[in-house]
Coordinates of C-alpha atoms in Angstrom, one line a residue:
Chain A
M23 CA 0.2 0.0 0.2
A24 CA 1.3 3.1 -0.8
S25 CA 0.4 7.0 -1.3
V26 CA 0.4 8.4 -5.4
S27 CA 0.9 11.8 -5.6
L28 CA 1.6 13.9 -8.9
R29 CA 3.0 17.2 -9.4
N30 CA 2.7 19.2 -12.5
V31 CA 2.6 16.3 -14.8
H32 CA 2.3 17.9 -18.6
K33 CA 1.9 15.2 -21.3
K34 CA 1.8 16.4 -25.1
F35 CA 1.2 13.6 -28.3
G36 CA 3.0 16.2 -30.8
P37 CA 1.2 19.7 -30.7
I38 CA -1.7 18.8 -28.8
T39 CA -1.4 19.3 -24.8
V40 CA -3.7 15.7 -23.3
L41 CA -2.0 16.5 -19.9
E42 CA -1.9 19.8 -18.3
S43 CA -0.7 21.1 -15.0
I44 CA -1.5 17.7 -13.0
D45 CA -1.0 18.3 -9.0
L46 CA -3.0 14.9 -7.6
D47 CA -2.5 13.2 -4.1
I48 CA -4.0 10.0 -3.1
A49 CA -3.8 8.8 0.1
D50 CA -2.7 5.6 1.4
G51 CA -5.4 3.1 0.7
E52 CA -7.4 5.9 -0.5
F53 CA -10.1 4.0 -3.8
V54 CA -9.3 7.9 -6.2
V55 CA -11.7 7.8 -9.8
L56 CA -10.9 9.6 -12.9
V57 CA -13.8 10.5 -14.8
G58 CA -14.7 12.5 -17.6
P59 CA -15.9 12.3 -21.1
S60 CA -14.1 10.9 -23.8
G61 CA -11.1 12.3 -24.5
C62 CA -10.0 14.3 -21.5
G63 CA -7.1 12.5 -20.5
K64 CA -8.1 10.4 -17.7
S65 CA -6.6 7.2 -19.5
T66 CA -3.4 9.1 -20.6
L67 CA -2.9 10.5 -16.9
L68 CA -3.7 6.0 -15.4
R69 CA -0.8 4.9 -18.4
S70 CA 1.0 7.7 -16.9
I71 CA 1.0 6.8 -13.5
A72 CA 2.2 3.4 -15.0
G73 CA 5.2 4.0 -16.8
L74 CA 3.1 2.7 -19.9
E75 CA 3.6 6.8 -21.6
A76 CA 6.5 8.9 -20.9
I77 CA 5.6 12.3 -19.1
N78 CA 6.8 15.4 -20.8
G79 CA 7.3 17.2 -17.7
G80 CA 5.9 17.3 -14.0
E81 CA 6.8 14.1 -11.1
I82 CA 5.0 11.0 -9.9
Q83 CA 5.8 9.7 -6.5
I84 CA 4.2 6.9 -5.3
G85 CA 5.1 5.9 -1.8
D86 CA 8.2 7.2 -0.8
R87 CA 9.5 6.7 -4.3
P88 CA 9.6 9.1 -7.4
V89 CA 9.0 6.8 -10.3
T90 CA 8.8 9.1 -13.0
H91 CA 11.5 7.4 -15.0
M92 CA 11.2 4.7 -13.9
A93 CA 10.2 1.8 -16.2
P94 CA 6.7 0.1 -15.3
K95 CA 8.1 -3.2 -14.2
D96 CA 9.4 -1.6 -11.4
R97 CA 6.9 0.6 -10.2
D98 CA 5.5 -2.1 -7.6
I99 CA 1.9 -1.3 -9.6
A100 CA -1.0 -3.9 -11.1
M101 CA -3.1 -2.6 -13.4
V102 CA -6.5 -4.0 -15.3
F103 CA -7.3 -2.7 -18.6
Q104 CA -10.4 -2.4 -20.1
S105 CA -9.7 -5.7 -22.5
Y106 CA -8.4 -7.6 -19.5
A107 CA -5.5 -8.8 -21.5
L108 CA -5.0 -11.9 -20.5
Y109 CA -2.3 -13.8 -21.9
P110 CA -4.4 -16.6 -24.2
H111 CA -2.1 -19.0 -24.4
M112 CA -1.7 -19.7 -20.9
D113 CA -4.0 -21.4 -18.3
V114 CA -6.0 -19.2 -15.2
R115 CA -3.3 -20.2 -13.4
R116 CA -0.7 -19.2 -15.1
N117 CA -2.0 -16.1 -15.9
M118 CA -2.3 -15.4 -12.4
A119 CA 1.1 -16.4 -11.5
F120 CA 2.6 -14.6 -14.2
S121 CA 4.0 -12.0 -12.2
L122 CA 5.0 -14.2 -9.6
N123 CA 7.0 -16.4 -11.2
L124 CA 8.9 -13.3 -13.3
R125 CA 10.3 -12.3 -9.8
K126 CA 11.3 -16.4 -9.6
S127 CA 9.2 -16.3 -6.7
P128 CA 9.5 -19.7 -4.2
A129 CA 6.3 -21.6 -5.7
A130 CA 4.9 -22.6 -3.1
L131 CA 4.4 -19.3 -2.4
I132 CA 2.7 -18.2 -5.9
G133 CA 0.1 -21.7 -5.4
E134 CA -0.7 -20.4 -1.7
R135 CA -1.1 -16.2 -3.2
V136 CA -3.1 -18.0 -6.4
A137 CA -5.5 -20.1 -3.9
Q138 CA -6.4 -17.4 -2.0
A139 CA -7.1 -15.3 -4.9
S140 CA -8.5 -17.1 -6.9
A141 CA -10.5 -18.4 -3.4
K142 CA -11.7 -14.5 -3.5
L143 CA -12.9 -14.0 -6.6
G144 CA -14.7 -17.0 -7.5
L145 CA -11.8 -18.8 -9.4
N146 CA -11.1 -22.1 -8.3
A147 CA -13.1 -24.5 -10.5
L148 CA -11.6 -22.4 -13.4
L149 CA -7.7 -22.5 -13.0
D150 CA -7.1 -24.9 -16.2
R151 CA -9.2 -22.9 -18.5
L152 CA -7.8 -20.6 -21.2
P153 CA -8.8 -17.4 -21.2
K154 CA -11.2 -17.8 -25.0
Q155 CA -13.2 -20.5 -22.5
L156 CA -14.5 -18.0 -20.3
S157 CA -17.6 -15.6 -20.4
G158 CA -16.9 -11.7 -19.8
G159 CA -17.7 -11.7 -16.7
Q160 CA -15.2 -14.3 -15.7
R161 CA -12.4 -13.0 -17.3
Q162 CA -12.3 -9.4 -15.9
R163 CA -11.7 -11.7 -12.6
V164 CA -9.5 -13.1 -13.6
A165 CA -7.6 -10.1 -14.5
M166 CA -8.3 -9.3 -10.5
G167 CA -7.2 -11.8 -9.6
R168 CA -3.6 -10.9 -11.8
A169 CA -3.1 -8.3 -10.5
I170 CA -4.5 -9.2 -6.6
V171 CA -2.1 -12.0 -6.6
R172 CA 1.1 -9.4 -7.0
N173 CA 0.2 -7.8 -3.6
P174 CA 1.1 -4.2 -5.3
K175 CA 1.5 -0.6 -3.5
V176 CA -1.6 0.4 -6.0
F177 CA -4.3 -1.0 -8.2
L178 CA -4.8 0.5 -11.6
F179 CA -8.2 0.1 -13.6
D180 CA -8.6 1.6 -16.7
E181 CA -12.5 1.2 -17.1
P182 CA -12.6 -2.5 -16.5
L183 CA -16.8 -2.6 -16.5
S184 CA -17.2 -1.2 -20.0
N185 CA -17.4 -4.1 -22.1
L186 CA -20.0 -6.2 -19.7
D187 CA -23.2 -5.7 -20.0
A188 CA -25.6 -3.3 -17.8
K189 CA -26.2 -6.0 -15.0
L190 CA -22.8 -7.8 -14.6
R191 CA -21.7 -4.3 -14.6
S192 CA -23.2 -3.6 -11.5
T193 CA -22.5 -7.1 -10.0
M194 CA -19.1 -6.2 -10.6
R195 CA -19.0 -3.4 -9.4
T196 CA -20.3 -4.1 -6.2
E197 CA -17.2 -6.5 -6.3
I198 CA -14.4 -4.3 -6.8
K199 CA -15.8 -1.9 -4.0
A200 CA -16.1 -5.1 -1.8
L201 CA -12.7 -6.0 -2.6
H202 CA -10.6 -2.9 -2.8
Q203 CA -12.7 -2.7 1.4
S204 CA -11.5 -6.0 2.4
L205 CA -7.8 -5.2 0.5
K206 CA -7.2 -1.9 1.9
T207 CA -5.0 -1.0 -1.2
T208 CA -5.2 2.2 -2.6
A209 CA -6.4 2.4 -6.1
I210 CA -6.6 4.6 -9.0
Y211 CA -9.7 3.6 -11.3
V212 CA -11.0 5.1 -14.4
T213 CA -14.2 5.3 -16.1
H214 CA -16.3 8.0 -18.2
D215 CA -19.6 6.2 -16.2
Q216 CA -20.2 8.6 -13.8
V217 CA -22.3 6.0 -12.0
E218 CA -20.0 3.9 -11.3
A219 CA -17.8 6.9 -10.5
M220 CA -20.1 8.6 -7.4
T221 CA -20.8 4.5 -6.2
M222 CA -17.2 3.5 -5.8
A223 CA -14.8 6.0 -5.2
N224 CA -14.0 8.0 -2.2
R225 CA -13.2 10.8 -4.0
I226 CA -13.8 11.8 -7.7
V227 CA -11.1 13.3 -9.9
V228 CA -13.3 15.2 -13.3
M229 CA -11.3 15.6 -15.8
S230 CA -11.8 17.5 -19.1
D231 CA -9.6 18.9 -21.5
G232 CA -6.9 17.5 -20.7
V233 CA -6.9 19.6 -16.9
I234 CA -8.6 19.0 -13.7
Q235 CA -11.8 20.2 -13.0
Q236 CA -12.7 19.6 -9.4
V237 CA -11.8 16.8 -6.9
G238 CA -13.9 15.7 -4.0
P239 CA -16.0 13.5 -2.4
P240 CA -18.5 12.2 -4.3
L241 CA -22.2 13.9 -2.9
E242 CA -19.4 17.0 -2.3
L243 CA -19.5 17.0 -6.6
Y244 CA -22.5 16.9 -6.8
D245 CA -24.0 19.2 -4.1
R246 CA -21.6 22.1 -5.1
P247 CA -19.8 21.4 -8.4
A248 CA -17.1 24.0 -8.7
N249 CA -18.0 25.0 -12.5
M250 CA -20.4 24.6 -15.4
F251 CA -18.6 21.2 -16.7
V252 CA -18.6 19.4 -13.3
A253 CA -22.6 20.2 -12.8
G254 CA -23.2 19.0 -16.0
F255 CA -20.9 16.0 -16.3
I256 CA -21.8 14.1 -12.4
G257 CA -25.8 13.3 -11.5
S258 CA -28.2 11.7 -14.0
P259 CA -30.4 13.0 -15.2
T260 CA -28.3 16.3 -16.4
M261 CA -28.8 19.6 -14.9
N262 CA -30.5 22.1 -16.2
F263 CA -29.1 25.7 -17.1
F264 CA -30.9 29.5 -17.9
D265 CA -29.0 32.2 -18.6
A266 CA -30.8 34.2 -16.3
V267 CA -29.5 38.6 -15.2
I268 CA -29.1 39.0 -10.9
V269 CA -32.1 41.3 -10.5
K270 CA -32.8 42.8 -6.6
G271 CA -30.9 39.2 -5.1
A272 CA -33.0 37.3 -7.4
A273 CA -32.5 35.4 -11.2
R274 CA -34.7 36.5 -13.6
L275 CA -34.6 34.7 -16.7
V276 CA -34.7 34.9 -20.4
D277 CA -38.6 34.7 -19.9
G278 CA -39.1 37.3 -18.0
S279 CA -40.3 35.7 -14.7
L280 CA -37.9 34.9 -11.1
L281 CA -36.5 32.6 -9.2
P282 CA -35.2 33.2 -5.8
L283 CA -31.9 32.8 -4.5
A284 CA -30.0 32.4 -1.9
P285 CA -28.9 35.6 0.2
A286 CA -25.2 36.4 -1.1
A287 CA -23.7 40.0 -2.4
W288 CA -25.1 39.8 -5.5
K289 CA -23.6 42.6 -7.9
E290 CA -27.1 43.9 -9.7
G291 CA -27.8 42.9 -13.5
R292 CA -25.1 40.5 -13.8
E293 CA -25.5 38.3 -15.8
V294 CA -25.3 34.5 -15.0
V295 CA -26.5 30.7 -15.2
I296 CA -28.3 29.4 -13.1
G297 CA -28.3 25.4 -12.7
I298 CA -31.5 23.3 -11.0
R299 CA -31.1 19.7 -10.6
P300 CA -34.0 18.0 -12.1
E301 CA -35.2 16.2 -8.2
H302 CA -35.0 19.8 -7.1
L303 CA -37.7 21.2 -9.6
H304 CA -40.8 21.6 -8.4
F305 CA -44.0 22.1 -9.3
A306 CA -46.2 24.7 -8.5
D307 CA -49.3 27.2 -8.2
Q308 CA -46.8 29.5 -9.7
G309 CA -43.1 31.3 -11.1
L310 CA -41.6 29.6 -14.2
P311 CA -44.3 28.8 -17.0
A312 CA -43.2 25.3 -19.1
T313 CA -45.2 23.2 -21.1
V314 CA -45.1 19.3 -20.6
T315 CA -43.4 17.2 -24.0
V316 CA -42.6 13.7 -22.8
V317 CA -43.4 11.6 -19.7
E318 CA -41.4 8.9 -18.9
P319 CA -43.0 6.8 -15.8
L320 CA -39.5 5.2 -13.8
G321 CA -41.1 3.2 -11.9
M322 CA -39.8 4.4 -8.3
S323 CA -39.9 8.3 -10.3
T324 CA -40.9 10.3 -13.0
Q325 CA -39.2 11.5 -15.5
V326 CA -41.1 14.9 -17.3
T327 CA -39.3 16.8 -19.4
L328 CA -40.5 20.5 -20.3
D329 CA -39.5 23.4 -22.6
A330 CA -39.6 26.4 -20.3
A331 CA -37.2 29.7 -20.7
D332 CA -36.0 28.8 -24.5
E333 CA -34.5 25.7 -22.8
R334 CA -35.3 21.8 -22.6
V335 CA -35.8 21.2 -18.8
T336 CA -35.9 18.0 -17.2
L337 CA -38.1 17.6 -13.9
L338 CA -37.7 13.9 -11.6
A339 CA -41.2 13.8 -9.4
L340 CA -40.8 10.9 -6.9
E341 CA -44.5 11.0 -7.1
R342 CA -46.7 9.8 -9.7
P343 CA -48.3 13.0 -11.9
Q344 CA -50.6 12.9 -14.0
L345 CA -49.7 14.6 -16.9
S346 CA -50.0 14.9 -20.2
P347 CA -47.6 16.6 -23.5
G348 CA -48.9 19.9 -24.3
D349 CA -50.2 20.7 -20.0
R350 CA -49.0 24.0 -18.9
K351 CA -47.4 23.9 -15.6
Y352 CA -45.1 26.6 -13.6
L353 CA -41.9 25.2 -12.1
T354 CA -40.0 26.1 -8.9
A355 CA -37.1 25.5 -6.6
K356 CA -35.4 26.2 -3.5
A357 CA -33.3 29.2 -3.0
A358 CA -30.5 26.7 -1.3
D359 CA -31.3 24.3 -3.9
I360 CA -29.9 26.6 -7.1
H361 CA -26.4 26.9 -8.3
V362 CA -24.8 29.6 -10.1
F363 CA -22.6 29.8 -12.1
D364 CA -20.2 33.0 -14.3
R365 CA -21.8 32.9 -17.4
V366 CA -18.2 33.7 -19.1
S367 CA -15.9 31.4 -17.4
G368 CA -18.6 28.9 -15.7
L369 CA -17.2 29.3 -12.6
R370 CA -19.4 28.8 -9.2
L371 CA -20.6 31.6 -7.2
N372 CA -22.7 31.2 -4.6
Chain B
M14 CA -31.7 -22.3 -44.7
P15 CA -35.4 -21.9 -44.1
G16 CA -38.1 -21.5 -46.9
Q17 CA -35.8 -23.5 -49.4
S18 CA -37.6 -27.5 -50.5
L19 CA -35.4 -29.8 -50.3
L20 CA -34.5 -30.5 -53.8
Q21 CA -32.7 -26.7 -53.2
R22 CA -31.1 -27.8 -50.9
I23 CA -29.8 -31.1 -52.5
L24 CA -29.3 -28.8 -55.5
G25 CA -27.1 -26.2 -54.3
Q26 CA -25.2 -28.6 -52.3
T27 CA -24.6 -30.8 -55.4
G28 CA -23.3 -27.6 -57.1
L29 CA -20.9 -26.9 -54.1
Y30 CA -19.1 -30.1 -54.3
A31 CA -19.5 -29.9 -58.0
A32 CA -17.3 -26.6 -57.8
I33 CA -15.3 -27.8 -54.8
A34 CA -14.2 -31.0 -56.9
C35 CA -13.6 -28.8 -60.5
Y36 CA -11.1 -26.4 -58.2
V37 CA -9.3 -30.2 -57.0
I38 CA -9.1 -31.3 -59.7
F39 CA -8.1 -28.1 -61.7
A40 CA -4.8 -27.9 -59.0
L41 CA -4.2 -30.8 -58.4
L42 CA -3.6 -32.5 -62.1
P43 CA -0.6 -30.7 -62.8
I44 CA 1.2 -32.9 -59.8
Y45 CA -0.9 -35.9 -60.7
W46 CA 0.5 -35.4 -64.2
T47 CA 3.6 -35.2 -62.8
I48 CA 3.7 -38.2 -60.7
K49 CA 2.7 -40.2 -63.6
I50 CA 4.9 -39.5 -66.2
S51 CA 7.6 -40.0 -63.4
V52 CA 6.3 -43.5 -63.2
T53 CA 5.8 -44.6 -67.0
P54 CA 8.7 -46.8 -69.0
Q55 CA 10.3 -44.6 -70.9
D56 CA 8.7 -46.7 -74.3
L57 CA 5.5 -45.9 -72.8
L58 CA 6.2 -42.4 -73.0
Y59 CA 5.3 -41.3 -76.4
S60 CA 2.9 -44.5 -77.4
E61 CA 0.5 -44.2 -74.0
G62 CA 0.2 -40.9 -74.9
I63 CA -3.1 -39.6 -72.9
K64 CA -3.8 -42.6 -71.0
L65 CA -4.3 -41.5 -66.9
W66 CA -2.7 -44.2 -65.2
P67 CA 1.0 -46.5 -67.8
S68 CA 0.4 -50.1 -68.3
R69 CA 3.8 -51.0 -66.8
M70 CA 5.0 -48.9 -64.1
T71 CA 9.0 -48.0 -62.9
L72 CA 10.9 -46.5 -60.9
A73 CA 13.6 -46.7 -62.7
N74 CA 13.7 -42.4 -63.1
Y75 CA 14.1 -42.5 -59.7
T76 CA 16.6 -44.3 -59.4
S77 CA 18.8 -43.1 -62.2
V78 CA 18.1 -39.1 -60.7
L79 CA 19.5 -40.5 -57.7
K80 CA 22.3 -42.7 -59.0
A81 CA 23.3 -40.9 -61.8
T82 CA 23.2 -36.8 -61.7
D83 CA 24.3 -34.7 -59.2
F84 CA 20.3 -34.1 -58.2
P85 CA 21.1 -35.1 -54.4
R86 CA 24.0 -32.5 -54.3
Y87 CA 21.2 -29.7 -55.6
F88 CA 18.6 -31.1 -53.3
L89 CA 21.0 -30.6 -50.4
N90 CA 22.4 -27.2 -51.7
S91 CA 18.5 -25.9 -52.0
I92 CA 17.1 -27.2 -48.7
L93 CA 21.1 -24.6 -46.9
V94 CA 19.8 -22.4 -49.3
S95 CA 15.9 -21.9 -48.6
V96 CA 15.9 -22.9 -44.7
T97 CA 19.1 -20.4 -44.0
T98 CA 17.1 -18.2 -46.2
A99 CA 13.1 -19.1 -44.5
V100 CA 15.0 -18.4 -40.6
I101 CA 16.7 -14.9 -41.4
V102 CA 14.1 -13.2 -43.4
T103 CA 11.6 -14.9 -40.0
V104 CA 13.8 -13.4 -37.5
V105 CA 14.8 -10.0 -39.2
A106 CA 11.1 -9.9 -40.2
S107 CA 9.4 -9.8 -36.9
F108 CA 11.5 -7.6 -35.4
A109 CA 11.2 -5.3 -38.1
G110 CA 7.4 -5.9 -37.9
Y111 CA 7.2 -5.0 -34.6
A112 CA 8.9 -2.2 -34.7
L113 CA 6.5 -0.3 -37.6
S114 CA 3.6 -2.2 -35.4
R115 CA 4.8 -0.8 -32.4
F116 CA 7.0 2.6 -32.0
R117 CA 6.3 5.5 -33.3
F118 CA 9.9 6.7 -34.8
R119 CA 10.9 9.6 -37.4
G120 CA 11.0 8.5 -40.4
K121 CA 8.5 5.4 -40.6
A122 CA 6.6 6.4 -43.0
V123 CA 9.4 6.2 -45.5
V124 CA 11.3 3.4 -44.1
S125 CA 7.7 2.0 -44.8
L126 CA 7.8 3.2 -48.7
V127 CA 10.8 2.2 -49.4
L128 CA 10.6 -1.5 -48.2
L129 CA 7.2 -1.0 -50.9
L130 CA 9.2 0.6 -53.7
T131 CA 11.8 -2.4 -53.8
Q132 CA 8.8 -4.6 -54.4
T133 CA 7.6 -2.9 -57.3
F134 CA 11.1 -3.5 -59.7
P135 CA 11.0 -6.0 -62.1
L136 CA 13.6 -8.6 -61.1
V137 CA 15.7 -9.0 -65.1
M138 CA 15.5 -4.8 -64.1
V139 CA 18.2 -5.2 -61.7
I140 CA 19.8 -8.0 -62.7
P141 CA 22.8 -6.9 -64.2
P142 CA 24.0 -4.3 -61.2
I143 CA 23.4 -7.6 -58.7
Y144 CA 25.5 -9.5 -60.7
R145 CA 28.3 -6.7 -60.6
I146 CA 28.4 -6.3 -56.8
M147 CA 28.2 -9.6 -56.4
G148 CA 31.1 -10.2 -58.8
Q149 CA 33.0 -7.6 -56.9
L150 CA 32.2 -9.3 -53.3
G151 CA 33.7 -12.6 -54.8
L152 CA 29.7 -13.8 -54.3
T153 CA 29.2 -15.4 -57.8
D154 CA 29.2 -19.1 -58.0
N155 CA 28.0 -19.4 -54.4
L156 CA 25.4 -20.4 -52.0
Y157 CA 26.1 -17.7 -49.5
G158 CA 25.7 -15.4 -52.2
L159 CA 22.4 -16.7 -53.5
I160 CA 21.2 -17.0 -49.2
I161 CA 21.9 -12.9 -49.0
I162 CA 19.9 -12.2 -52.2
Y163 CA 16.8 -14.3 -51.2
T164 CA 17.2 -12.5 -47.8
A165 CA 17.4 -9.1 -49.4
F166 CA 14.5 -9.7 -51.9
N167 CA 12.1 -11.8 -49.4
I168 CA 12.6 -9.2 -46.6
A169 CA 10.3 -6.6 -47.2
F170 CA 7.2 -8.9 -47.8
A171 CA 8.4 -10.8 -44.8
T172 CA 8.0 -7.7 -43.2
F173 CA 4.8 -6.5 -44.0
L174 CA 3.5 -9.8 -43.2
M175 CA 4.3 -10.1 -39.3
Q176 CA 3.9 -6.7 -39.4
S177 CA 0.0 -7.3 -40.4
F178 CA -0.2 -10.4 -37.5
L179 CA 1.8 -8.2 -35.0
D180 CA -0.9 -5.6 -35.3
G181 CA -3.4 -8.0 -34.5
V182 CA -2.0 -9.3 -31.4
P183 CA -3.9 -6.2 -28.9
K184 CA -0.7 -4.0 -27.2
D185 CA -2.3 -4.4 -23.8
L186 CA -1.2 -7.8 -23.8
E187 CA 2.4 -6.6 -23.7
E188 CA 1.7 -4.1 -21.8
A189 CA 0.1 -5.6 -19.1
A190 CA 3.7 -8.1 -19.2
M191 CA 5.5 -4.8 -18.8
I192 CA 3.2 -4.4 -16.1
D193 CA 3.3 -8.2 -14.9
G194 CA 8.3 -7.8 -14.8
C195 CA 8.5 -8.5 -17.8
T196 CA 11.2 -5.8 -19.9
R197 CA 9.9 -5.2 -23.6
F198 CA 11.7 -7.8 -24.6
E199 CA 10.9 -10.3 -22.5
A200 CA 7.7 -9.2 -23.2
L201 CA 8.2 -9.4 -27.2
R202 CA 9.5 -13.2 -26.7
R203 CA 7.0 -14.6 -23.4
V204 CA 3.8 -12.7 -24.2
I205 CA 4.4 -11.9 -28.1
M206 CA 5.8 -14.2 -30.2
P207 CA 3.7 -17.0 -29.1
L208 CA 0.8 -15.7 -30.7
T209 CA 2.7 -15.1 -33.7
L210 CA 3.2 -18.3 -33.8
P211 CA 1.3 -18.6 -36.8
G212 CA 2.1 -15.9 -38.6
M213 CA 6.1 -16.5 -38.0
G214 CA 4.9 -19.9 -39.4
A215 CA 3.2 -18.2 -42.5
T216 CA 6.2 -16.2 -43.1
V217 CA 8.7 -19.4 -42.9
A218 CA 6.2 -20.7 -45.1
F219 CA 5.9 -18.1 -48.2
V220 CA 9.8 -17.8 -47.7
F221 CA 10.8 -21.3 -48.0
T222 CA 9.0 -22.0 -51.1
A223 CA 10.2 -18.3 -52.7
A224 CA 13.6 -19.3 -51.8
W225 CA 12.7 -23.3 -52.9
S226 CA 11.4 -22.8 -56.0
E227 CA 13.5 -19.4 -56.7
L228 CA 15.2 -20.0 -60.5
L229 CA 16.2 -16.5 -61.9
F230 CA 19.6 -15.6 -59.6
A231 CA 20.4 -19.4 -59.6
L232 CA 20.6 -19.6 -63.3
M233 CA 22.7 -16.1 -63.9
L234 CA 24.4 -16.1 -60.6
I235 CA 26.0 -20.6 -60.4
N236 CA 27.8 -22.2 -62.8
S237 CA 30.0 -25.0 -61.4
E238 CA 27.9 -28.6 -60.8
S239 CA 28.4 -28.4 -57.0
Q240 CA 26.9 -25.2 -56.4
K241 CA 23.8 -25.9 -58.3
T242 CA 20.0 -25.7 -56.8
F243 CA 17.7 -28.2 -57.6
S244 CA 15.4 -25.7 -59.7
V245 CA 18.6 -24.8 -61.6
G246 CA 19.6 -28.6 -61.8
L247 CA 15.9 -29.5 -63.4
L248 CA 17.3 -28.0 -66.9
T249 CA 20.0 -30.3 -66.7
F250 CA 17.7 -33.1 -67.8
V251 CA 16.8 -30.7 -70.7
G252 CA 19.1 -31.5 -73.5
K253 CA 20.2 -29.9 -77.0
F254 CA 18.1 -32.6 -78.9
A255 CA 15.2 -33.9 -76.5
V256 CA 14.8 -33.9 -72.8
D257 CA 14.3 -37.0 -70.7
W258 CA 11.4 -36.3 -69.0
G259 CA 11.1 -39.5 -67.4
Q260 CA 14.0 -38.2 -65.0
M261 CA 13.2 -34.7 -64.2
M262 CA 9.1 -35.8 -64.1
A263 CA 11.2 -38.0 -61.1
A264 CA 13.4 -35.2 -59.7
S265 CA 10.7 -32.6 -59.2
V266 CA 8.5 -35.1 -57.5
M267 CA 11.4 -35.4 -54.7
A268 CA 11.2 -31.6 -55.0
L269 CA 7.9 -31.3 -54.0
I270 CA 8.3 -33.7 -51.3
P271 CA 10.1 -31.3 -49.0
V272 CA 7.7 -27.9 -49.3
C273 CA 5.4 -31.0 -48.5
L274 CA 6.8 -32.2 -45.3
F275 CA 7.4 -28.8 -44.5
F276 CA 4.0 -26.9 -44.8
M277 CA 2.7 -30.9 -43.1
F278 CA 4.9 -29.3 -40.2
L279 CA 3.5 -25.8 -39.7
Q280 CA -0.2 -26.3 -41.0
R281 CA -1.1 -26.1 -36.8
Y282 CA 1.2 -22.8 -36.4
L283 CA -1.1 -21.7 -39.6
V284 CA -3.9 -21.8 -37.8
T285 CA -5.2 -18.8 -36.9
G286 CA -7.7 -18.4 -33.4
L287 CA -4.8 -18.2 -31.1
T288 CA -5.7 -15.0 -30.2
A289 CA -9.0 -15.6 -29.3
G290 CA -10.5 -14.7 -25.7
A291 CA -7.1 -12.4 -24.9
V292 CA -9.1 -9.2 -24.8
K293 CA -13.2 -8.4 -25.2
G294 CA -15.2 -10.3 -27.0

């Protein structure tokens, strides 16, 4: 187990900057999820930590050792790939024992570690099979087993669940989290799925265009997103945004309707964007006029899409409202639930 | 298929097998004819004409080829040249193909283009300069000269062949190996090489066959009997006034044997699908 620290990490592919001034400290035993849209640099950052990509500037430290210029094999890490990357010509046992064999560990130790890991992951019956004889979920488990037997300082996961179907993904998500809780090894996990990020992480790192947008515990990111990007990326369905102008301490939307804001030193006439999560919008007798366009009952809740203030708006109702497309309604939200962002910089103002 | 009557299915299957049979006959008839002529006694060669099998058989052609000609020597020369060329080319092409498949380096596009360009020259055009060069190096009438020429001419294609096989091996596998404790070379040796055996098998087979049956350079560069390969040796059965068909065909049949054995041995490496299960899917 070890902490990981990144200092001013830069990475370029030719003229394109893919990682810019990355500073990040990951505590010993922490489960950190790097999340962001495709091409945001999250996988490159993980591969840089693994040593599979050389960085153009900055420093990477694992535990108390600087590893910036070390080969991947010397960094004492284990990685689970999106493609699983099992060695196809070796059976499950040899796949799992491969790293220990390379280190010339004693046969008894190798046998013991493989047995422990396979018992933990339910792989005992599969040890003599080749990867091609396994299902997707089983391959995923073998890939994790291969990582576990090494007892590394840090686990790296590169979108390990994206090739599984939705049901298996949710099971494996729980398994990985349980595994981390029992092993307590530092883990860095890359995903583009914000649900995975929210459910698994101790802390989430949201990235966009090679820059860290915000780092924090899942609920902090959800409740107090640092900017419009994080606000829009974390949460499903996504946050509703409206252009607005500050008028007498309230937000006046483009259709002239007013929404209350929590008291603050608002500058009169400032152009802002306000954000309201779908579950924080409510139907009311007055407020923002809206027209129902689509009603989607989800069982536990109902997702309603409406047109309001020149925007398409999503509302998540826990009750089951009787609505039809074309119905005219009023929407409102509590002042405390309204996020305010600067229209130019996108940064949070409240 | 659903919706097809029994008759349609039978007709379809019959047509399919008939087409396959036609193709097999077309492909194998020359070989069959070679074998047939090789066991036909000299006196029946012309009298029985196009009969499918001679009324009498003889192995005299084989014994005279083995005992009365230099064919065994030609044969050994060919084995030496072909095996050495195939081994050298496959080893070099594997590394070159790996470099082209995995690394980004300055001038990579130019290297690929130049390799490709070498394949576009007609051989006849390069014979005079090659003859000059080999002559000055003292490599004419010398099997090593042939090995060098065959290696040079086969390496470009073999490199592309190996590159395409290596492109098919997921990069994740060697990265996983490198994280597990391998250097890049160890990852290549322990993980990538075993998975590219079908590719290496195909490359060896291709180069071996090309070197085994090459005539033009062997004819131009080799003069002495002791250095001839079998393809040049076969021409000795063509006299000024007559061709000794029986012996020539017997020699040809014997020349086919190593290639057939070679392919039988390589067949298990030529199957694809070894990488199935490595990655998603």
